[in-house]
């Protein structure tokens, strides 16, 4: 059964001091289904309205509320269906009245109450159900011409339809979307993405079709007879405030991103992917102690108590990896940063044939290590650790590919063979076992082909750059293999 609040219905009627007046040139003949979307007219003038649908069957003395809505706000889509259920119960000959008013009971969001007690949405409509398919509207307030009401009804009946041809012309469709870009209710609050017209069509998810109708209502009835400007001014002011806040947020984010980017102390290598250079291991208060703890205790490292009684610092964790790398004859080369590596500092190690890196992200707490071998055919074998979430991050590989794509940089052929395979294997192992696994996978086919074996930071940068270049080529050909 449709819900009914007598308190709401009485408050709505109390706010409407004027009775509905005969429609000029009426009555307006409409489909019975139009009664399920008629309330969208006052909603477009003020989404803070409450609505009540009244009915009086033949023989009854007074109208009685059969459906009430407190707080439409952001949910017009499902309410169309709910109104439709209430309308479907009406028998032929039933008189109906739809009344809407802002009675100040609704909050626009969790932080602020109703912007203003607007009266633009205070409206009422009266008519009669003719039969199972038709109805006629005879009265309205404010007073309306029949042609205007008929045009509005046709617009809002499309909300419950699937036809995306909203506009009367391509120009009107473009104008509506331009209007929508100024509306917090349409794009700032709902879509957060570009919605473009295609000819006369505007396609959106069914839940948001009422918001498209809102734009055309503002266009077509800007001069009246309804007051569309009062709420539009509030809506567009909210959008300007939101845009200003969003810009401040993104500016602050960009500054923080730059602040947490490892600094290049000197440049050791340059390519189409930018500069690489020496950097310091980040000196920072390590906020993600659990990530460091997991990096060792998850592998049953005897240096970490299983009861969690000790928490590693970043410096202690780096020292442990340094000693583990030294134990497999991979001394430290130096610390590498690069424009394409974003927030990562790569602490590089090498045995003269293979490169290893400890990947430290200043931004999000990633602390992982990897071994790299270059194949004779230009491909790569990489064995790396992965986070507890199983989201694989080979030194900033995901971010690197995004950066390449965003900059439109085409991979050169200086060191990578187009279509060369990149095989990446992830294992949650300590340094020694991970190295043994890497040797077993790489075998003897790891001749250095186009660049010196890494023994200096410049050579390590060349390896990382060549690896990212091959990844870019392999991403285009689908020849990157990830193994868990």
Short mmCIF file of C-alpha atoms in Angstrom, two decimals:
data_model
loop_
_atom_site.label_atom_id
_atom_site.label_comp_id
_atom_site.label_asym_id
_atom_site.label_seq_id
_atom_site.Cartn_x
_atom_site.Cartn_y
_atom_site.Cartn_z
CA UNK A 1 0.00 0.00 0.00
CA UNK A 2 1.25 3.51 -0.77
CA UNK A 3 2.37 5.40 2.29
CA UNK A 4 0.27 8.27 3.65
CA UNK A 5 1.13 10.88 6.27
CA UNK A 6 -1.90 12.88 7.35
CA UNK A 7 0.42 15.33 9.09
CA UNK A 8 2.32 16.01 5.87
CA UNK A 9 -0.85 16.31 3.80
CA UNK A 10 -2.36 18.81 6.25
CA UNK A 11 0.86 20.87 6.37
CA UNK A 12 1.04 21.01 2.56
CA UNK A 13 -2.55 22.23 2.27
CA UNK A 14 -1.96 24.79 5.03
CA UNK A 15 0.93 26.25 3.02
CA UNK A 16 -1.28 26.63 -0.06
CA UNK A 17 -3.59 29.51 0.77
CA UNK A 18 -4.94 29.94 -2.75
CA UNK A 19 -7.29 27.40 -4.37
CA UNK A 20 -6.64 25.91 -7.78
CA UNK A 21 -8.18 28.00 -10.58
CA UNK A 22 -9.67 26.84 -13.89
CA UNK A 23 -7.01 26.22 -16.55
CA UNK A 24 -7.19 28.78 -19.34
CA UNK A 25 -8.41 26.94 -22.42
CA UNK A 26 -8.83 23.74 -20.40
CA UNK A 27 -9.45 21.04 -19.59
CA UNK A 28 -6.14 19.43 -20.55
CA UNK A 29 -6.55 15.89 -21.83
CA UNK A 30 -3.65 13.62 -20.86
CA UNK A 31 -2.69 10.00 -20.44
CA UNK A 32 -3.55 8.66 -17.01
CA UNK A 33 0.16 7.94 -16.52
CA UNK A 34 0.86 11.69 -16.59
CA UNK A 35 -0.44 11.88 -13.03
CA UNK A 36 2.60 9.85 -11.93
CA UNK A 37 5.02 12.52 -13.20
CA UNK A 38 2.98 15.71 -12.75
CA UNK A 39 4.69 16.37 -9.40
CA UNK A 40 7.98 16.88 -11.26
CA UNK A 41 6.76 20.34 -12.29
CA UNK A 42 6.94 21.74 -8.73
CA UNK A 43 10.06 19.63 -8.07
CA UNK A 44 11.85 21.48 -10.88
CA UNK A 45 11.00 24.75 -9.18
CA UNK A 46 12.16 23.56 -5.74
CA UNK A 47 13.42 20.03 -4.99
CA UNK A 48 12.78 20.70 -1.30
CA UNK A 49 9.02 20.28 -1.73
CA UNK A 50 6.77 17.71 -0.11
CA UNK A 51 3.95 16.29 -2.21
CA UNK A 52 0.53 14.83 -1.48
CA UNK A 53 -1.88 13.14 -3.86
CA UNK A 54 -5.56 13.42 -2.88
CA UNK A 55 -8.56 11.56 -4.28
CA UNK A 56 -12.35 11.75 -4.01
CA UNK A 57 -14.39 8.93 -5.47
CA UNK A 58 -18.01 9.47 -6.57
CA UNK A 59 -20.20 9.67 -3.47
CA UNK A 60 -17.43 10.91 -1.15
CA UNK A 61 -17.79 14.39 0.37
CA UNK A 62 -14.13 15.32 0.75
CA UNK A 63 -10.73 14.63 -0.74
CA UNK A 64 -8.53 12.20 1.20
CA UNK A 65 -4.75 11.79 0.88
CA UNK A 66 -3.74 8.53 -0.82
CA UNK A 67 0.02 9.11 -1.18
CA UNK A 68 2.46 11.53 0.47
CA UNK A 69 6.17 12.13 -0.02
CA UNK A 70 8.41 13.86 2.47
CA UNK A 71 11.66 14.92 0.88
CA UNK A 72 12.04 14.17 -2.80
CA UNK A 73 15.41 15.81 -3.14
CA UNK A 74 17.72 13.39 -4.99
CA UNK A 75 15.30 10.52 -5.56
CA UNK A 76 12.84 11.46 -8.31
CA UNK A 77 13.55 8.32 -10.34
CA UNK A 78 12.07 5.72 -8.00
CA UNK A 79 9.26 8.06 -6.94
CA UNK A 80 7.88 8.03 -10.47
CA UNK A 81 7.25 4.33 -10.02
CA UNK A 82 5.78 4.83 -6.53
CA UNK A 83 3.41 7.52 -7.75
CA UNK A 84 2.46 5.20 -10.60
CA UNK A 85 1.38 2.51 -8.13
CA UNK A 86 -0.85 4.99 -6.32
CA UNK A 87 -2.37 6.24 -9.57
CA UNK A 88 -3.04 2.70 -10.77
CA UNK A 89 -5.46 2.18 -7.86
CA UNK A 90 -7.76 5.02 -8.93
CA UNK A 91 -11.07 4.07 -10.48
CA UNK A 92 -12.70 5.96 -13.38
CA UNK A 93 -14.61 9.03 -12.25
CA UNK A 94 -12.30 9.68 -9.29
CA UNK A 95 -11.43 13.32 -8.74
CA UNK A 96 -7.76 13.93 -7.95
CA UNK A 97 -5.68 16.78 -6.64
CA UNK A 98 -1.91 16.94 -6.49
CA UNK A 99 -0.55 19.48 -3.99
CA UNK A 100 3.09 20.42 -3.41
CA UNK A 101 4.71 22.84 -0.97
CA UNK A 102 7.98 23.52 0.78
CA UNK A 103 7.09 23.12 4.44
CA UNK A 104 10.70 23.19 5.63
CA UNK A 105 10.96 19.64 6.90
CA UNK A 106 13.79 18.46 4.68
CA UNK A 107 17.53 18.93 4.82
CA UNK A 108 19.32 19.37 1.54
CA UNK A 109 22.31 17.45 2.82
CA UNK A 110 23.87 16.30 6.05
CA UNK A 111 25.42 19.67 6.84
CA UNK A 112 22.86 22.36 6.07
CA UNK A 113 19.12 22.72 6.34
CA UNK A 114 16.88 23.96 3.53
CA UNK A 115 18.53 26.90 1.76
CA UNK A 116 15.37 28.96 1.95
CA UNK A 117 11.69 28.45 2.42
CA UNK A 118 11.05 28.84 -1.27
CA UNK A 119 7.51 29.21 -2.55
CA UNK A 120 8.29 28.53 -6.22
CA UNK A 121 7.29 24.87 -5.82
CA UNK A 122 4.06 25.62 -3.95
CA UNK A 123 1.59 24.41 -6.59
CA UNK A 124 -1.63 22.42 -6.97
CA UNK A 125 -3.39 20.64 -9.81
CA UNK A 126 -6.90 19.18 -9.93
CA UNK A 127 -8.60 16.90 -12.41
CA UNK A 128 -10.52 13.66 -12.98
CA UNK A 129 -9.71 10.12 -14.02
CA UNK A 130 -11.71 9.49 -17.20
CA UNK A 131 -11.04 5.79 -17.72
CA UNK A 132 -8.25 3.26 -17.50
CA UNK A 133 -6.08 5.18 -19.97
CA UNK A 134 -7.06 8.86 -19.85
CA UNK A 135 -7.50 11.71 -17.41
CA UNK A 136 -8.22 15.42 -17.68
CA UNK A 137 -6.82 18.33 -15.69
CA UNK A 138 -9.25 21.15 -15.03
CA UNK A 139 -7.65 23.42 -12.40
CA UNK A 140 -4.18 24.62 -11.45
CA UNK A 141 -2.43 27.09 -9.20
CA UNK A 142 -0.77 29.25 -10.21
CA UNK A 143 -3.20 29.76 -13.06
CA UNK A 144 -1.95 28.29 -16.34
CA UNK A 145 -2.81 28.21 -20.04
CA UNK A 146 -3.71 24.75 -21.31
CA UNK A 147 -1.01 24.68 -24.00
CA UNK A 148 1.76 25.42 -21.51
CA UNK A 149 0.64 22.68 -19.12
CA UNK A 150 0.27 20.20 -21.95
CA UNK A 151 3.84 20.92 -23.10
CA UNK A 152 5.20 20.39 -19.57
CA UNK A 153 3.25 17.14 -19.16
CA UNK A 154 4.74 15.81 -22.41
CA UNK A 155 8.27 16.62 -21.17
CA UNK A 156 7.86 14.81 -17.86
CA UNK A 157 6.09 11.78 -19.26
CA UNK A 158 9.38 11.10 -21.05
CA UNK A 159 11.07 10.59 -17.66
CA UNK A 160 9.28 7.25 -17.31
CA UNK A 161 9.99 6.39 -20.97
CA UNK A 162 13.15 5.11 -22.64
CA UNK A 163 13.28 7.60 -25.49
CA UNK A 164 16.45 9.71 -25.31
CA UNK A 165 15.33 12.29 -27.89
CA UNK A 166 14.66 15.01 -25.34
CA UNK A 167 15.35 18.05 -27.48
CA UNK A 168 13.29 19.69 -30.18
CA UNK A 169 16.51 20.44 -32.07
CA UNK A 170 20.24 19.75 -31.87
CA UNK A 171 20.77 23.33 -30.76
CA UNK A 172 18.38 22.89 -27.85
CA UNK A 173 20.16 19.70 -26.76
CA UNK A 174 23.51 21.50 -26.75
CA UNK A 175 21.99 24.42 -24.85
CA UNK A 176 20.53 22.10 -22.22
CA UNK A 177 23.88 20.41 -21.57
CA UNK A 178 25.58 23.81 -21.39
CA UNK A 179 23.00 24.73 -18.77
CA UNK A 180 23.65 21.46 -16.98
CA UNK A 181 27.34 22.26 -16.61
CA UNK A 182 26.32 25.22 -14.47
CA UNK A 183 24.05 23.08 -12.30
CA UNK A 184 25.25 21.39 -9.13
CA UNK A 185 22.12 19.30 -9.15
CA UNK A 186 22.77 17.96 -12.65
CA UNK A 187 26.52 17.43 -12.97
CA UNK A 188 28.24 18.38 -9.75
CA UNK A 189 25.94 16.32 -7.59
CA UNK A 190 25.00 13.51 -9.94
CA UNK A 191 27.24 12.68 -12.84
CA UNK A 192 30.72 14.05 -12.24
CA UNK A 193 31.42 13.21 -15.86
CA UNK A 194 30.90 14.83 -19.22
CA UNK A 195 27.48 14.16 -20.67
CA UNK A 196 27.34 15.07 -24.34
CA UNK A 197 24.30 15.25 -26.63
CA UNK A 198 24.17 13.21 -29.81
CA UNK A 199 21.91 15.11 -32.16
CA UNK A 200 18.69 15.63 -30.23
CA UNK A 201 19.46 12.78 -27.84
CA UNK A 202 20.90 12.84 -24.32
CA UNK A 203 21.49 9.39 -22.86
CA UNK A 204 21.84 8.95 -19.09
CA UNK A 205 21.19 6.21 -16.61
CA UNK A 206 17.47 5.74 -15.98
CA UNK A 207 17.80 6.98 -12.39
CA UNK A 208 18.82 10.41 -13.61
CA UNK A 209 16.33 11.02 -16.42
CA UNK A 210 14.39 13.48 -14.24
CA UNK A 211 17.52 15.63 -14.05
CA UNK A 212 17.66 15.86 -17.83
CA UNK A 213 13.99 16.92 -17.83
CA UNK A 214 14.93 19.59 -15.26
CA UNK A 215 17.31 21.21 -17.75
CA UNK A 216 14.72 21.36 -20.51
CA UNK A 217 12.11 22.67 -18.08
CA UNK A 218 14.44 25.53 -17.16
CA UNK A 219 15.02 26.29 -20.83
CA UNK A 220 11.45 26.11 -22.06
CA UNK A 221 9.76 27.84 -19.16
CA UNK A 222 12.35 30.44 -18.20
CA UNK A 223 9.80 33.19 -18.86
CA UNK A 224 7.07 31.54 -16.78
CA UNK A 225 4.40 30.83 -15.85
CA UNK A 226 6.33 28.90 -13.20
CA UNK A 227 9.17 30.46 -11.21
CA UNK A 228 12.24 28.49 -12.28
CA UNK A 229 14.78 31.19 -11.47
CA UNK A 230 14.67 31.17 -7.65
CA UNK A 231 15.90 27.60 -7.29
CA UNK A 232 18.16 27.84 -10.35
CA UNK A 233 20.07 30.72 -8.73
CA UNK A 234 20.66 28.63 -5.59
CA UNK A 235 21.62 25.57 -7.62
CA UNK A 236 24.13 27.39 -9.81
CA UNK A 237 25.61 29.19 -6.81
CA UNK A 238 26.13 25.79 -5.16
CA UNK A 239 27.91 24.62 -8.33
CA UNK A 240 30.23 27.63 -8.28
CA UNK A 241 31.04 26.99 -4.63
CA UNK A 242 31.61 23.30 -5.33
CA UNK A 243 33.91 24.08 -8.27
CA UNK A 244 35.92 26.50 -6.12
CA UNK A 245 36.22 23.90 -3.34
CA UNK A 246 37.18 21.19 -5.84
CA UNK A 247 39.90 23.39 -7.35
CA UNK A 248 41.31 24.13 -3.91
CA UNK A 249 41.25 20.42 -3.10
CA UNK A 250 43.03 19.41 -6.33
CA UNK A 251 45.57 22.21 -5.95
CA UNK A 252 46.33 21.05 -2.42
CA UNK A 253 46.54 17.45 -3.64
CA UNK A 254 48.96 18.44 -6.40
CA UNK A 255 51.13 20.33 -3.92
CA UNK A 256 51.15 17.35 -1.56
CA UNK A 257 51.93 15.02 -4.47
CA UNK A 258 54.86 17.18 -5.47
CA UNK A 259 56.04 17.45 -1.87
CA UNK A 260 56.10 13.66 -1.62
CA UNK A 261 57.93 13.13 -4.89
CA UNK A 262 61.54 12.06 -4.27
CA UNK A 263 63.92 14.84 -5.30
CA UNK A 264 66.51 14.26 -8.01
CA UNK A 265 69.83 15.33 -6.51
CA UNK A 266 71.54 14.96 -9.87
CA UNK A 267 70.50 13.56 -13.26
CA UNK A 268 72.20 10.33 -14.34
CA UNK A 269 70.05 9.35 -17.34
CA UNK A 270 67.43 10.95 -19.60
CA UNK A 271 65.00 9.49 -22.12
CA UNK A 272 61.59 10.12 -23.62
CA UNK A 273 60.17 9.14 -20.26
CA UNK A 274 61.97 11.98 -18.49
CA UNK A 275 64.97 12.30 -16.22
CA UNK A 276 66.30 9.80 -13.72
CA UNK A 277 68.61 10.78 -10.92
CA UNK A 278 70.15 10.09 -7.58
CA UNK A 279 67.92 10.58 -4.54
CA UNK A 280 67.90 9.91 -0.82
CA UNK A 281 65.88 7.16 0.79
CA UNK A 282 62.84 9.07 2.00
CA UNK A 283 63.22 10.41 5.49
CA UNK A 284 59.73 10.52 6.90
CA UNK A 285 57.66 9.42 9.86
CA UNK A 286 56.51 6.02 8.66
CA UNK A 287 52.75 6.01 9.07
CA UNK A 288 52.07 2.49 7.83
CA UNK A 289 53.87 0.41 10.43
CA UNK A 290 51.63 -2.55 9.68
CA UNK A 291 52.82 -2.64 6.07
CA UNK A 292 56.42 -2.93 7.20
CA UNK A 293 55.53 -5.44 9.85
CA UNK A 294 53.61 -7.56 7.31
CA UNK A 295 56.52 -7.40 4.87
CA UNK A 296 58.56 -9.46 7.32
CA UNK A 297 56.25 -11.31 9.69
CA UNK A 298 54.10 -12.60 6.80
CA UNK A 299 57.21 -14.43 5.59
CA UNK A 300 57.96 -15.81 9.07
CA UNK A 301 61.11 -13.74 9.28
CA UNK A 302 62.88 -14.78 12.51
CA UNK A 303 64.01 -11.20 13.08
CA UNK A 304 60.42 -10.17 13.77
CA UNK A 305 58.50 -11.48 16.80
CA UNK A 306 55.25 -13.17 15.84
CA UNK A 307 53.32 -11.45 18.60
CA UNK A 308 53.72 -8.00 17.07
CA UNK A 309 55.57 -6.65 20.09
CA UNK A 310 58.06 -4.81 17.90
CA UNK A 311 57.31 -2.31 15.15
CA UNK A 312 59.91 -1.58 12.49
CA UNK A 313 60.89 1.89 11.45
CA UNK A 314 61.55 2.62 7.80
CA UNK A 315 65.29 2.89 8.41
CA UNK A 316 65.36 -0.48 10.19
CA UNK A 317 63.39 -2.13 7.40
CA UNK A 318 65.74 -0.76 4.72
CA UNK A 319 68.74 -1.96 6.72
CA UNK A 320 67.29 -5.48 6.89
CA UNK A 321 66.85 -5.58 3.09
CA UNK A 322 70.36 -4.19 2.58
CA UNK A 323 71.82 -7.02 4.68
CA UNK A 324 69.67 -9.61 2.92
CA UNK A 325 70.79 -8.35 -0.50
CA UNK A 326 74.43 -8.35 0.59
CA UNK A 327 74.05 -11.96 1.68
CA UNK A 328 73.21 -12.96 -1.92
CA UNK A 329 76.04 -10.81 -3.34
CA UNK A 330 73.85 -7.85 -4.34
CA UNK A 331 75.51 -4.79 -2.78
CA UNK A 332 73.79 -1.41 -2.74
CA UNK A 333 74.44 0.79 -5.78
CA UNK A 334 72.48 3.91 -4.80
CA UNK A 335 68.95 5.32 -4.67
CA UNK A 336 67.17 6.15 -7.92
CA UNK A 337 64.20 8.45 -8.61
CA UNK A 338 62.59 9.53 -11.85
CA UNK A 339 59.77 11.63 -13.20
CA UNK A 340 57.95 8.54 -14.42
CA UNK A 341 58.49 6.71 -11.12
CA UNK A 342 56.28 9.24 -9.38
CA UNK A 343 56.43 8.77 -5.59
CA UNK A 344 58.77 5.77 -5.71
CA UNK A 345 62.41 5.80 -4.68
CA UNK A 346 64.17 2.67 -5.97
CA UNK A 347 67.07 1.49 -3.87
CA UNK A 348 69.17 -0.38 -6.42
CA UNK A 349 71.32 -3.50 -5.92
CA UNK A 350 73.25 -5.61 -8.43
CA UNK A 351 75.45 -8.68 -8.70
CA UNK A 352 76.77 -7.47 -12.08
CA UNK A 353 74.31 -9.59 -14.07
CA UNK A 354 70.95 -8.84 -12.53
CA UNK A 355 69.33 -5.76 -11.06
CA UNK A 356 67.34 -5.73 -7.84
CA UNK A 357 65.36 -2.87 -6.38
CA UNK A 358 63.71 -2.06 -3.10
CA UNK A 359 60.67 0.02 -3.97
CA UNK A 360 59.73 2.63 -1.39
CA UNK A 361 56.71 4.85 -1.97
CA UNK A 362 56.62 8.05 0.04
CA UNK A 363 52.91 8.41 -0.63
CA UNK A 364 51.08 5.18 0.06
CA UNK A 365 53.37 2.94 2.08
CA UNK A 366 54.37 0.46 -0.63
CA UNK A 367 57.52 -1.39 0.47
CA UNK A 368 58.45 -4.16 -1.95
CA UNK A 369 61.44 -5.58 -3.78
CA UNK A 370 62.06 -7.06 -7.21
CA UNK A 371 64.70 -8.87 -9.27
CA UNK A 372 65.16 -8.12 -13.01
CA UNK A 373 66.83 -10.21 -15.72
CA UNK A 374 67.16 -9.11 -19.36
CA UNK A 375 66.69 -11.86 -21.92
CA UNK A 376 68.74 -12.27 -25.11
CA UNK A 377 65.66 -11.52 -27.22
CA UNK A 378 65.04 -8.19 -25.48
CA UNK A 379 62.37 -9.48 -23.13
CA UNK A 380 62.40 -9.43 -19.37
CA UNK A 381 61.83 -11.74 -16.45
CA UNK A 382 60.89 -10.00 -13.22
CA UNK A 383 60.28 -11.68 -9.87
CA UNK A 384 58.73 -9.44 -7.27
CA UNK A 385 56.89 -9.40 -3.98
CA UNK A 386 53.33 -8.25 -3.73
CA UNK A 387 51.19 -6.63 -1.09
CA UNK A 388 48.82 -8.51 1.17
CA UNK A 389 46.00 -7.20 -1.03
CA UNK A 390 47.51 -9.09 -3.99
CA UNK A 391 47.58 -5.87 -6.00
CA UNK A 392 50.78 -6.23 -8.00
CA UNK A 393 53.11 -3.24 -8.19
CA UNK A 394 56.32 -3.70 -10.12
CA UNK A 395 58.34 -0.59 -9.48
CA UNK A 396 55.59 1.84 -10.23
CA UNK A 397 54.68 -0.21 -13.31
CA UNK A 398 50.99 0.64 -13.15
CA UNK A 399 51.69 4.33 -12.54
CA UNK A 400 54.40 4.31 -15.19
CA UNK A 401 52.15 2.93 -17.89
CA UNK A 402 49.49 5.48 -16.93
CA UNK A 403 52.09 8.24 -17.20
CA UNK A 404 53.24 7.04 -20.59
CA UNK A 405 49.66 6.94 -21.80
CA UNK A 406 48.86 10.39 -20.39
CA UNK A 407 51.94 11.97 -21.95
CA UNK A 408 51.41 10.21 -25.25
CA UNK A 409 55.06 9.12 -25.31
CA UNK A 410 55.72 6.45 -27.89
CA UNK A 411 58.23 3.77 -26.89
CA UNK A 412 61.44 4.09 -28.85
CA UNK A 413 63.32 1.12 -30.27
CA UNK A 414 66.67 1.97 -28.73
CA UNK A 415 66.69 -0.93 -26.30
CA UNK A 416 63.29 -2.65 -26.47
CA UNK A 417 62.12 -5.05 -29.12
CA UNK A 418 58.47 -4.39 -30.11
CA UNK A 419 56.42 -7.30 -28.89
CA UNK A 420 59.09 -8.49 -26.47
CA UNK A 421 57.70 -10.51 -23.62
CA UNK A 422 57.60 -9.20 -20.08
CA UNK A 423 57.05 -12.03 -17.63
CA UNK A 424 56.28 -10.91 -14.09
CA UNK A 425 56.04 -13.37 -11.25
CA UNK A 426 54.85 -12.42 -7.77
CA UNK A 427 55.68 -14.36 -4.63
CA UNK A 428 55.33 -13.41 -1.00
CA UNK A 429 58.87 -14.42 -0.06
CA UNK A 430 61.84 -13.04 1.79
CA UNK A 431 64.82 -11.75 -0.22
CA UNK A 432 66.80 -15.00 -0.28
CA UNK A 433 64.00 -17.34 -1.36
CA UNK A 434 62.70 -14.78 -3.86
CA UNK A 435 66.17 -14.55 -5.40
CA UNK A 436 66.38 -18.35 -5.63
CA UNK A 437 62.99 -18.45 -7.33
CA UNK A 438 64.14 -15.78 -9.78
CA UNK A 439 67.29 -17.72 -10.67
CA UNK A 440 65.27 -20.88 -11.23
CA UNK A 441 62.93 -19.03 -13.61
CA UNK A 442 65.51 -16.95 -15.46
CA UNK A 443 67.99 -19.78 -15.95
CA UNK A 444 71.02 -19.11 -18.14
CA UNK A 445 69.25 -17.16 -20.88
CA UNK A 446 69.93 -13.76 -19.36
CA UNK A 447 72.69 -12.32 -21.47
CA UNK A 448 72.84 -8.54 -21.28
CA UNK A 449 72.05 -7.48 -24.83
CA UNK A 450 71.89 -3.76 -25.39
CA UNK A 451 73.12 -2.04 -22.24
CA UNK A 452 75.88 -2.59 -19.71
CA UNK A 453 75.15 -4.85 -16.79
CA UNK A 454 74.11 -2.67 -13.87
CA UNK A 455 77.10 -1.66 -11.81
CA UNK A 456 76.46 2.04 -11.45
CA UNK A 457 73.39 4.16 -10.81
CA UNK A 458 73.46 5.36 -14.43
CA UNK A 459 73.39 1.79 -15.69
CA UNK A 460 70.62 0.89 -13.21
CA UNK A 461 68.60 3.84 -14.54
CA UNK A 462 69.15 2.58 -18.10
CA UNK A 463 67.83 -0.84 -17.09
CA UNK A 464 64.72 0.57 -15.42
CA UNK A 465 64.10 2.85 -18.40
CA UNK A 466 64.50 -0.03 -20.86
CA UNK A 467 62.18 -2.17 -18.76
CA UNK A 468 59.45 0.50 -18.76
CA UNK A 469 59.96 1.02 -22.48
CA UNK A 470 59.48 -2.70 -23.12
CA UNK A 471 56.42 -2.67 -20.87
CA UNK A 472 54.91 0.09 -22.97
CA UNK A 473 55.48 -1.94 -26.14
CA UNK A 474 54.26 -5.14 -24.53
CA UNK A 475 51.11 -3.44 -23.25
CA UNK A 476 50.20 -2.58 -26.84
CA UNK A 477 50.69 -6.16 -28.02
CA UNK A 478 49.33 -7.92 -24.95
CA UNK A 479 52.64 -9.62 -24.22
CA UNK A 480 52.84 -8.87 -20.50
CA UNK A 481 52.29 -12.02 -18.44
CA UNK A 482 51.43 -11.76 -14.74
CA UNK A 483 51.76 -14.90 -12.65
CA UNK A 484 50.72 -15.19 -9.01
#
